[in-house]
Coordinates of C-alpha atoms and ligand atoms in Angstrom, one line a residue:
M30 CA 0.3 0.5 -0.5
Q31 CA 1.2 3.7 -0.8
L32 CA 0.8 6.0 1.2
T33 CA -0.5 9.4 -1.2
L34 CA -1.5 12.7 -0.9
W35 CA -3.8 13.2 -4.4
T36 CA -5.5 10.3 -6.1
Y37 CA -7.0 10.1 -9.3
E38 CA -9.4 7.1 -8.3
G39 CA -11.0 6.9 -4.6
P40 CA -11.6 3.1 -3.8
P41 CA -14.5 1.2 -6.1
H42 CA -17.5 1.8 -3.9
V43 CA -17.0 6.0 -4.5
G44 CA -17.3 4.4 -8.2
A45 CA -20.6 2.9 -6.8
M46 CA -21.6 5.8 -4.7
R47 CA -21.5 7.7 -8.3
V48 CA -24.0 5.0 -9.8
A49 CA -26.3 5.0 -7.1
T50 CA -26.6 8.8 -7.1
A51 CA -27.2 9.2 -10.6
L52 CA -29.6 6.3 -10.3
D53 CA -33.4 7.9 -9.4
D54 CA -34.7 5.3 -6.5
V55 CA -32.0 3.5 -5.8
H56 CA -31.0 3.6 -2.3
Y57 CA -27.2 2.0 -1.6
V58 CA -26.5 0.0 2.1
L59 CA -22.6 0.4 2.7
H60 CA -21.2 -1.3 4.9
A61 CA -18.5 0.9 6.4
P62 CA -16.6 3.2 9.2
Q63 CA -17.7 6.4 10.7
G64 CA -15.2 7.9 9.2
D65 CA -16.2 6.9 5.3
T66 CA -19.2 9.3 5.5
Y67 CA -16.7 12.0 4.5
A68 CA -17.7 10.5 0.1
D69 CA -21.5 12.4 1.1
L70 CA -19.7 15.7 0.6
L71 CA -17.6 14.7 -3.1
F72 CA -22.0 14.7 -4.2
T73 CA -22.7 17.7 -2.0
M74 CA -19.6 20.2 -2.0
I75 CA -18.2 19.0 -5.3
E76 CA -20.9 18.7 -7.7
R77 CA -23.1 20.8 -5.9
L78 CA -26.2 18.5 -5.9
P79 CA -28.8 19.6 -3.7
R80 CA -29.0 16.5 -1.6
R81 CA -27.7 13.8 0.3
P82 CA -26.6 11.1 -1.9
P83 CA -28.7 7.4 -1.4
V84 CA -26.5 6.2 0.8
T85 CA -27.2 4.8 4.4
Y86 CA -23.3 3.7 5.9
T87 CA -23.5 1.0 9.1
T88 CA -20.7 3.1 10.3
F89 CA -19.1 0.7 12.8
Q90 CA -17.5 2.0 15.4
A91 CA -14.0 0.2 16.7
R92 CA -15.8 -1.2 19.9
D93 CA -17.6 -2.4 17.2
L94 CA -15.0 -4.6 15.9
G95 CA -16.0 -7.5 19.1
G96 CA -19.7 -7.9 18.1
D97 CA -22.1 -8.9 15.8
T98 CA -21.3 -5.9 12.8
A99 CA -23.6 -8.7 10.7
E100 CA -26.2 -7.7 13.1
L101 CA -25.6 -3.7 12.6
F102 CA -25.4 -4.1 9.0
K103 CA -29.0 -6.1 8.5
T104 CA -30.6 -3.7 11.2
A105 CA -28.9 -0.5 8.8
C106 CA -30.5 -2.5 5.8
S107 CA -33.9 -3.1 7.0
Q108 CA -34.4 0.8 8.1
A109 CA -33.0 1.9 5.6
F110 CA -35.7 0.3 2.6
E111 CA -38.6 1.4 5.6
R112 CA -37.1 5.5 6.0
F113 CA -36.1 5.6 1.3
R114 CA -38.5 3.2 0.5
P115 CA -36.0 2.3 -2.9
N116 CA -37.2 0.3 -6.0
A117 CA -34.2 -1.3 -5.9
M118 CA -30.7 -1.4 -3.4
L119 CA -27.5 -2.4 -4.2
V120 CA -25.1 -3.3 -0.9
G121 CA -21.3 -3.9 -0.9
A122 CA -19.0 -2.5 1.7
S123 CA -16.3 0.0 1.7
C124 CA -12.5 -1.2 1.8
T125 CA -12.0 -1.4 5.4
A126 CA -15.3 -3.5 6.2
E127 CA -14.3 -5.4 3.0
L128 CA -11.9 -6.7 6.0
I129 CA -15.0 -8.5 8.3
Q130 CA -15.1 -10.0 5.7
D131 CA -19.6 -9.8 6.7
D132 CA -20.8 -10.8 2.9
P133 CA -23.7 -7.2 2.3
G134 CA -24.9 -9.5 -0.1
G135 CA -26.2 -12.9 2.4
L136 CA -27.0 -10.8 4.5
A137 CA -29.8 -8.9 2.9
R138 CA -30.9 -11.9 0.8
A139 CA -31.5 -13.2 4.6
L140 CA -33.6 -10.3 5.4
A141 CA -35.9 -11.3 2.1
L142 CA -36.3 -7.5 1.1
P143 CA -39.8 -7.1 -1.5
I144 CA -37.5 -5.6 -3.9
P145 CA -34.8 -6.3 -6.0
V146 CA -31.7 -6.4 -4.2
V147 CA -28.1 -6.2 -6.4
P148 CA -25.4 -7.6 -4.1
L149 CA -21.7 -5.6 -4.9
E150 CA -18.2 -7.4 -5.1
L151 CA -16.1 -4.4 -5.1
P152 CA -12.5 -5.6 -4.6
S153 CA -11.3 -2.1 -3.2
Y154 CA -7.3 -3.1 -3.1
Q155 CA -7.2 -4.1 -6.2
R156 CA -9.7 -1.9 -7.9
K157 CA -10.6 1.8 -7.9
E158 CA -13.0 3.8 -7.9
N159 CA -14.2 4.0 -13.0
W160 CA -13.8 0.3 -12.1
G161 CA -16.5 0.6 -9.2
A162 CA -18.8 2.2 -11.1
S163 CA -18.3 -0.3 -14.7
E164 CA -18.8 -3.6 -12.1
T165 CA -22.1 -1.3 -10.7
F166 CA -24.2 -0.5 -13.4
Y167 CA -23.4 -3.5 -15.2
Q168 CA -24.7 -5.8 -12.3
V169 CA -27.5 -2.8 -11.7
V170 CA -28.9 -3.8 -15.6
R171 CA -28.0 -7.8 -15.0
T172 CA -30.5 -7.8 -12.2
L173 CA -33.0 -4.9 -13.4
A174 CA -33.0 -6.3 -17.0
G175 CA -31.8 -9.5 -17.6
P176 CA -35.2 -10.9 -16.2
R177 CA -36.8 -9.7 -19.4
A178 CA -34.4 -10.5 -21.4
P179 CA -35.4 -12.4 -24.8
A180 CA -34.8 -16.3 -24.2
P181 CA -31.0 -17.2 -26.4
G182 CA -30.9 -17.2 -29.7
T183 CA -34.2 -15.6 -30.1
P184 CA -34.3 -12.7 -33.3
R185 CA -34.7 -9.3 -32.6
P186 CA -38.1 -8.5 -33.7
A187 CA -37.9 -5.3 -36.9
R188 CA -39.3 -1.7 -35.8
E189 CA -42.9 -1.6 -36.0
P190 CA -43.1 1.0 -39.2
G191 CA -43.8 4.2 -39.1
A192 CA -41.9 4.3 -35.9
K193 CA -39.2 6.4 -34.7
P194 CA -36.0 5.3 -34.5
C195 CA -34.5 4.9 -30.7
C196 CA -31.9 4.4 -28.6
N197 CA -30.6 4.9 -24.7
L198 CA -27.9 7.5 -23.4
L199 CA -25.2 5.0 -21.8
G200 CA -22.6 5.9 -19.1
P201 CA -23.2 9.3 -17.5
T202 CA -22.7 9.3 -13.7
A203 CA -23.0 11.5 -10.6
L204 CA -20.2 13.6 -10.4
G205 CA -18.6 12.6 -14.2
F206 CA -16.8 15.9 -16.1
R207 CA -19.2 17.7 -17.7
H208 CA -21.9 14.7 -18.2
R209 CA -24.6 16.1 -17.3
D210 CA -23.8 18.6 -20.3
D211 CA -23.2 16.0 -22.9
V212 CA -26.6 14.4 -22.2
R213 CA -27.8 17.7 -23.2
E214 CA -26.1 18.2 -26.4
I215 CA -26.0 14.9 -27.0
T216 CA -29.4 13.6 -26.7
G217 CA -30.4 17.4 -28.8
L218 CA -28.0 16.2 -32.1
L219 CA -30.0 12.4 -31.8
N220 CA -33.3 14.9 -31.6
E221 CA -32.0 16.7 -34.8
L222 CA -31.5 13.7 -36.7
G223 CA -35.4 12.3 -35.9
I224 CA -33.5 9.3 -33.4
E225 CA -35.6 9.6 -30.3
V226 CA -33.3 9.5 -26.4
R227 CA -35.8 7.0 -24.6
T228 CA -33.4 6.5 -20.9
V229 CA -29.9 7.8 -19.9
A230 CA -28.6 6.3 -17.8
P231 CA -27.5 5.5 -14.8
L232 CA -28.4 9.4 -14.7
G233 CA -31.7 10.2 -13.8
A234 CA -33.0 6.9 -14.3
S235 CA -35.5 5.0 -12.3
A236 CA -35.4 0.7 -11.8
D237 CA -38.0 0.4 -14.1
D238 CA -36.5 1.9 -17.3
I239 CA -33.1 0.0 -16.4
A240 CA -35.6 -3.0 -16.7
R241 CA -36.5 -1.8 -19.7
L242 CA -32.8 -0.8 -21.5
G243 CA -34.1 -3.7 -24.0
E244 CA -36.4 -2.3 -25.9
A245 CA -34.6 0.5 -27.3
D246 CA -32.9 -0.4 -31.0
F247 CA -29.6 0.8 -29.7
N248 CA -27.2 1.9 -27.0
V249 CA -25.1 5.1 -27.3
V250 CA -22.1 4.8 -24.3
L251 CA -20.8 8.3 -23.9
Y252 CA -17.9 7.2 -21.2
P253 CA -16.8 3.1 -21.7
E254 CA -14.9 4.2 -17.8
T255 CA -18.7 3.2 -17.0
A256 CA -20.4 2.0 -19.8
Q257 CA -19.3 -0.5 -22.4
Q258 CA -19.1 -3.9 -19.8
A259 CA -22.8 -3.3 -19.9
A260 CA -23.3 -2.2 -23.4
G261 CA -21.7 -5.4 -24.2
W262 CA -23.9 -7.5 -22.0
L263 CA -27.7 -6.3 -23.4
Q264 CA -25.9 -7.2 -26.9
R265 CA -25.6 -9.9 -25.7
F266 CA -28.9 -10.7 -24.0
F267 CA -31.1 -8.4 -26.5
G268 CA -29.3 -8.2 -29.8
Q269 CA -28.1 -4.6 -29.0
P270 CA -25.6 -2.8 -31.0
F271 CA -23.9 0.2 -29.6
T272 CA -22.4 3.0 -30.7
K273 CA -17.9 2.9 -30.3
T274 CA -17.1 7.1 -31.3
I275 CA -16.8 9.2 -28.6
P276 CA -18.0 12.2 -30.3
I277 CA -15.8 14.8 -28.9
G278 CA -14.8 17.2 -31.5
V279 CA -16.1 18.2 -34.6
K280 CA -14.7 15.4 -37.0
A281 CA -15.6 12.7 -34.7
T282 CA -18.8 14.6 -34.0
K283 CA -19.6 14.1 -38.0
A284 CA -17.9 10.6 -38.1
F285 CA -20.3 10.1 -34.6
I286 CA -23.5 10.6 -37.1
A287 CA -22.9 8.8 -39.6
E288 CA -22.4 5.3 -37.0
V289 CA -26.0 6.3 -35.4
L290 CA -27.3 6.8 -38.8
Q291 CA -26.1 3.4 -39.7
L292 CA -27.8 1.5 -36.1
A293 CA -31.1 3.8 -35.9
G294 CA -31.9 2.5 -40.1
L295 CA -31.7 6.4 -41.7
P296 CA -30.1 7.6 -44.7
A297 CA -26.7 8.9 -44.7
D298 CA -27.4 11.5 -46.0
T299 CA -29.1 13.0 -43.7
P300 CA -29.3 16.3 -42.9
L301 CA -25.9 16.8 -40.7
P302 CA -28.5 19.9 -37.8
D303 CA -28.0 23.3 -38.1
A304 CA -25.8 24.2 -35.4
L305 CA -22.3 23.5 -36.4
S306 CA -19.5 24.5 -34.9
R307 CA -17.3 27.5 -34.7
S308 CA -14.6 26.0 -34.0
P309 CA -12.9 25.4 -37.1
W310 CA -13.4 28.8 -38.4
Y311 CA -12.1 29.5 -35.4
S312 CA -8.9 27.1 -36.0
R313 CA -8.3 27.9 -38.8
S314 CA -8.7 32.5 -38.4
V315 CA -6.9 32.2 -35.3
D316 CA -3.3 34.1 -35.3
S317 CA -1.1 31.2 -35.4
T318 CA 1.1 31.8 -32.2
Y319 CA -2.2 30.3 -30.3
L320 CA -2.0 27.3 -32.6
T321 CA 0.3 26.1 -34.8
G322 CA 2.9 23.4 -33.3
K323 CA 1.5 24.1 -29.7
R324 CA 3.2 21.2 -27.9
V325 CA 1.2 19.8 -25.5
F326 CA 1.3 17.7 -22.7
I327 CA -1.9 15.3 -22.2
F328 CA -3.2 13.2 -19.4
G329 CA -7.0 12.3 -18.2
D330 CA -9.1 8.7 -17.8
A331 CA -8.7 6.8 -21.7
T332 CA -11.4 8.7 -22.8
H333 CA -11.2 12.2 -23.0
A334 CA -7.3 11.8 -23.3
I335 CA -7.8 9.6 -26.3
A336 CA -10.4 12.3 -27.9
A337 CA -7.6 15.5 -26.6
A338 CA -4.6 14.2 -28.8
R339 CA -6.6 13.4 -32.0
V340 CA -8.6 17.7 -31.7
A341 CA -5.6 18.9 -30.4
T342 CA -3.5 17.7 -34.0
E343 CA -6.4 17.1 -36.1
E344 CA -8.8 20.0 -35.5
M345 CA -6.0 23.0 -33.5
G346 CA -2.8 22.3 -35.1
F347 CA -0.9 21.6 -31.5
T348 CA 2.1 18.7 -31.1
V349 CA 0.8 15.9 -28.7
V350 CA 5.0 15.8 -27.3
G351 CA 3.5 13.0 -24.4
L352 CA 0.0 11.5 -23.8
G353 CA -1.0 9.1 -20.6
T354 CA -4.2 7.5 -18.9
Y355 CA -4.5 6.3 -15.3
S356 CA -7.3 4.2 -16.8
R357 CA -5.7 1.0 -16.4
E358 CA -8.4 -1.0 -17.8
F359 CA -7.5 1.2 -21.2
A360 CA -4.2 1.3 -20.9
R361 CA -3.6 -1.3 -24.4
D362 CA -6.0 1.4 -25.8
V363 CA -4.0 4.6 -24.6
R364 CA -0.7 3.0 -25.8
D365 CA -2.0 2.6 -29.7
A366 CA -3.0 6.2 -29.7
A367 CA 0.4 7.4 -28.6
K368 CA 1.9 5.6 -30.9
H369 CA 0.7 7.2 -33.3
Y370 CA 1.5 10.2 -32.3
G371 CA 5.4 8.6 -32.0
V372 CA 5.3 9.2 -28.3
E373 CA 5.6 6.7 -25.3
A374 CA 2.7 5.8 -23.1
L375 CA 2.6 7.0 -20.1
I376 CA 0.0 4.9 -18.0
T377 CA 0.4 5.5 -13.8
D378 CA -1.9 6.5 -11.2
D379 CA 1.2 8.7 -9.6
Y380 CA 0.9 12.2 -9.9
L381 CA 3.9 12.6 -8.6
E382 CA 5.6 10.8 -12.6
V383 CA 3.5 12.5 -14.3
E384 CA 4.9 15.7 -12.5
A385 CA 8.2 14.9 -13.4
K386 CA 6.9 14.1 -17.1
V387 CA 5.6 17.6 -17.7
A388 CA 8.9 18.7 -15.8
E389 CA 10.8 16.5 -18.2
L390 CA 9.1 17.3 -21.2
H391 CA 8.0 21.1 -20.8
P392 CA 5.3 21.4 -23.4
E393 CA 3.7 24.4 -23.7
L394 CA 0.4 23.4 -22.5
V395 CA -0.9 20.6 -20.9
L396 CA -4.5 19.5 -21.0
G397 CA -5.6 16.8 -17.8
T398 CA -7.0 16.6 -14.5
Q399 CA -7.6 18.8 -11.6
M400 CA -4.2 17.1 -10.9
E401 CA -2.5 18.1 -13.6
R402 CA -4.0 21.6 -13.2
H403 CA -2.1 21.2 -9.6
I404 CA 0.8 20.8 -11.7
A405 CA 0.9 22.7 -14.8
K406 CA 0.1 25.9 -12.1
R407 CA 3.5 24.7 -10.2
L408 CA 5.5 24.6 -13.5
G409 CA 4.3 27.7 -14.8
V410 CA 2.1 26.3 -17.6
P411 CA -1.1 27.0 -18.7
C412 CA -3.0 24.2 -18.8
A413 CA -6.6 23.4 -19.4
V414 CA -8.9 20.6 -17.9
I415 CA -10.8 17.7 -19.6
S416 CA -11.2 14.9 -17.3
A417 CA -12.0 13.7 -14.0
P418 CA -11.1 14.1 -11.2
V419 CA -13.4 17.2 -11.0
H420 CA -13.3 20.2 -9.0
V421 CA -15.7 22.1 -7.9
Q422 CA -15.7 24.5 -11.0
D423 CA -15.8 21.1 -13.5
F424 CA -19.5 22.1 -12.8
P425 CA -20.1 25.3 -13.9
A426 CA -23.2 27.2 -13.3
R427 CA -23.9 27.3 -17.5
Y428 CA -23.7 25.1 -20.4
S429 CA -20.9 24.0 -21.3
P430 CA -20.5 20.0 -22.6
Q431 CA -17.1 18.5 -24.0
M432 CA -19.4 16.3 -26.8
G433 CA -21.0 16.9 -29.9
F434 CA -20.6 20.7 -32.5
E435 CA -21.2 22.3 -28.9
G436 CA -18.6 20.7 -26.9
A437 CA -16.1 21.6 -30.0
N438 CA -16.8 25.6 -29.2
V439 CA -16.4 24.4 -25.7
L440 CA -13.0 23.1 -26.0
F441 CA -11.9 25.7 -28.5
D442 CA -12.5 28.3 -25.9
S443 CA -11.5 26.3 -22.7
W444 CA -7.9 25.0 -24.8
V445 CA -6.9 28.5 -26.6
H446 CA -7.6 31.0 -24.4
P447 CA -5.1 29.8 -21.4
L448 CA -2.5 30.6 -24.0
M449 CA -3.4 34.4 -23.9
M450 CA -1.0 35.2 -22.1
G451 CA 1.3 33.7 -24.4
L452 CA 0.5 35.9 -27.3
E453 CA 0.6 39.1 -24.3
E454 CA 4.4 37.7 -24.5
H455 CA 4.9 37.8 -27.7
L456 CA 3.3 41.0 -28.1
L457 CA 5.8 42.6 -25.4
T458 CA 8.6 41.3 -27.1
M459 CA 7.7 41.9 -30.5
F460 CA 7.1 46.0 -29.4
R461 CA 10.1 46.6 -26.0
G462 CA 11.8 48.6 -28.4
D463 CA 9.3 50.8 -30.1
F464 CA 9.4 54.2 -29.9
E465 CA 5.4 54.5 -29.6
F466 CA 5.5 52.5 -26.7
H467 CA 7.4 54.3 -23.9
D468 CA 5.8 56.1 -20.3
G469 CA 5.4 60.0 -22.3
A470 CA 4.1 58.6 -25.4
A471 CA -0.1 59.6 -26.2
A472 CA -2.7 56.7 -26.8
S473 CA -2.1 56.0 -30.8
H474 CA -5.6 56.7 -31.9
L475 CA -4.8 60.7 -31.3
G476 CA -1.9 60.9 -33.9
R477 CA 1.7 61.7 -33.6
A478 CA 1.3 64.9 -33.3
A479 CA 0.1 64.5 -30.0
V480 CA 2.4 62.5 -29.1
P481 CA 5.0 64.4 -26.7
P482 CA 9.0 63.5 -26.6
P483 CA 9.7 61.3 -24.3
A484 CA 11.5 62.8 -20.9
A485 CA 14.4 60.8 -21.8
A486 CA 16.1 58.6 -24.7
P487 CA 15.4 54.9 -24.1
A488 CA 18.0 52.9 -22.2
P489 CA 19.2 50.3 -23.5
A490 CA 17.3 46.9 -22.8
A491 CA 19.5 45.0 -19.9
E492 CA 20.2 41.9 -21.2
S493 CA 18.7 40.1 -18.7
S494 CA 15.8 41.8 -18.3
D495 CA 12.5 41.3 -20.7
V496 CA 10.8 44.3 -19.5
P497 CA 10.6 46.8 -22.0
A498 CA 14.0 49.1 -22.5
V499 CA 11.6 52.6 -21.5
A500 CA 13.0 55.2 -19.7
E501 CA 11.9 55.7 -16.1
T502 CA 13.2 59.1 -15.3
A503 CA 11.0 60.0 -12.2
T504 CA 13.7 59.5 -9.4
A505 CA 14.1 62.5 -8.7
A506 CA 11.8 65.2 -7.8
A507 CA 10.4 67.0 -10.5
T508 CA 7.7 69.4 -11.5
V509 CA 5.8 68.2 -14.0
A510 CA 1.8 69.1 -15.2
A511 CA -0.9 67.6 -13.0
P512 CA -3.1 66.3 -15.6
A513 CA -6.5 67.4 -13.3
A514 CA -5.0 71.0 -12.2
S515 CA -4.2 73.8 -13.9
A516 CA -0.9 74.6 -10.9
P517 CA 2.6 72.3 -11.1
I518 CA 3.0 70.6 -8.8
T519 CA 6.1 68.8 -7.1
V520 CA 6.0 64.6 -7.9
A521 CA 7.7 62.7 -4.9
Q522 CA 10.5 61.2 -5.1
W523 CA 10.8 57.5 -6.1
A524 CA 11.9 54.7 -3.3
P525 CA 14.2 52.1 -5.4
D526 CA 11.9 49.5 -4.6
A527 CA 8.6 51.1 -5.2
Q528 CA 11.4 52.0 -9.1
K529 CA 11.5 48.2 -9.1
E530 CA 7.6 47.4 -8.5
L531 CA 6.9 49.6 -11.2
Q532 CA 8.8 48.3 -13.7
K533 CA 6.7 45.3 -13.4
I534 CA 3.7 46.4 -14.5
P535 CA 3.4 46.1 -18.1
F536 CA 5.1 49.2 -20.4
F537 CA 1.6 49.7 -21.7
V538 CA 0.6 51.7 -19.4
R539 CA 3.0 51.2 -17.3
G540 CA 3.3 55.7 -17.7
K541 CA -0.4 55.7 -16.8
A542 CA 0.6 54.1 -13.4
R543 CA 3.3 55.8 -12.9
R544 CA 1.4 59.5 -13.2
N545 CA -1.3 58.8 -11.1
T546 CA 1.0 58.1 -8.3
E547 CA 2.4 60.3 -8.1
R548 CA -0.4 62.6 -8.5
F549 CA -2.2 60.3 -5.4
A550 CA 1.0 61.4 -3.8
A551 CA 1.3 65.2 -4.1
E552 CA -2.4 64.7 -3.0
R553 CA -1.4 63.8 -0.1
G554 CA 1.9 65.7 0.4
L555 CA 3.3 62.2 0.2
A556 CA 7.9 63.4 -0.2
T557 CA 9.0 59.8 -1.1
I558 CA 7.0 57.0 -3.2
T559 CA 7.2 53.4 -1.8
V560 CA 5.4 49.8 -2.6
E561 CA 2.8 51.0 -0.8
T562 CA 2.0 54.0 -2.1
L563 CA 2.4 52.6 -5.6
Y564 CA -0.4 49.8 -4.3
D565 CA -2.6 52.3 -2.7
A566 CA -2.8 55.2 -5.3
K567 CA -3.8 51.5 -7.2
A568 CA -6.4 50.6 -5.5
H569 CA -7.9 54.8 -4.6
F570 CA -8.2 54.7 -8.7
G571 CA -9.5 51.4 -9.0
R572 CA -12.6 51.9 -7.1
Ligands
SF4_2000 S1 -11.1 2.5 4.5 FE1 -12.0 2.8 2.1 S2 -12.8 4.7 2.2 FE2 -12.5 4.9 4.2 S3 -11.1 6.3 4.1 FE3 -10.0 4.3 3.9 S4 -9.6 4.9 1.5 FE4 -11.1 6.2 1.8

């Protein structure tokens, strides 16, 4: 066992909680010690859900271990059933409770509850959160839809003539990265194509919806990490095909449309939805300094990392210098993708390894999880988040999908904006010696005639300095005309550290900052401008 500060995935029962919380009328009874109730906070604080997850913890304490913890579990189950009246119940154990080997499945069966009970065997010490979510969803589907499966070998009945093709969307869970918005985007896209979305599962599905999953013509797998296993089972038992294309990026969204039209039995030339993405034109029209050849490092769950690499290279003109995932179950897919970009895949769940790789590769942009956002911040590299693990800001109030045509717009905005700072630096370098850009220059739209001569000739750029070589002349007391007053005022003397601080202000606003500070000091009769005076003046004029 390794102690760590951060982890990409929680234990598998957190994955089970993500499925239970997504479902509508299902309750999860978790054999767990008192401290494990912390997991509730993931949903209420990070996802900002307005309710607690539908989970009852047995919350046994150390002193209970000598007694009958099995009885504790049975009581918790019965009370949860009486109190919440769910239509299905999940039962399982957290990491610690797994060690006391109470068999929650057997204990719940012994209660003979009048609802389906899904026992979850989630090996906490070998598997992690996404596996736990996938296994839970699969077991829920198997238990609830299984009784309606046709006899093996029964051909799937043809769709009624004139009936609209229909599908299910599988995979979105609670605490998923932009799942809520992806569902809305893809549902809208499918509806525009004339395809009905019967059930979205697990997010928002009831136990009865799950039981009827097999009625749709096909399944759309949005997140293979959580839904591929269940979709495979539905294909085997109900003959329902499922999609393989993840609609992230404009090209993949078009490929996804072609795939669903084929699965729905609709003509391949069914008109595309009107809402085509702005991102292809933006990518072509934006200043090439932002995009072309930018060296990008990508890390996340397999689905989002592979999609990000494809969008980065094919749709934005970036160069992938590193690609990796923490999803060991999908490592092969990421390795194949990495080969395509001529890099070696980084498969790890150790953020320190990821940090070392980013430091070694010196990318210009990092596309990653919240972990990489921290790493990139420490290393001073621009970053955009593309995948779980999520943080509170990954649940924005606005509509912000990753999938479909609007998702492509969101990707463009969120990946290119962190590079804006790069453009500013590029402008600073380009104009640092320009005669028009000195502190005494008037606004350029007033023309050359309005430009007073600089107070002193520009000093040569210091070799080690990045700041533009413009004169800063106010070190000695001088007399200048204050903009707001007709009478001349005496300019205070700049202390050396204040002068140094002034140099940090971008050159195109530095002159104004200097004049404002001197006016502020003069109005207060200050003889010396210190760093504090500079910031007091900033606060004063900023009000
Ligand atoms: S026992 Fe498992 S769930 Fe509980 S705190 Fe430890 S790692 Fe987290």
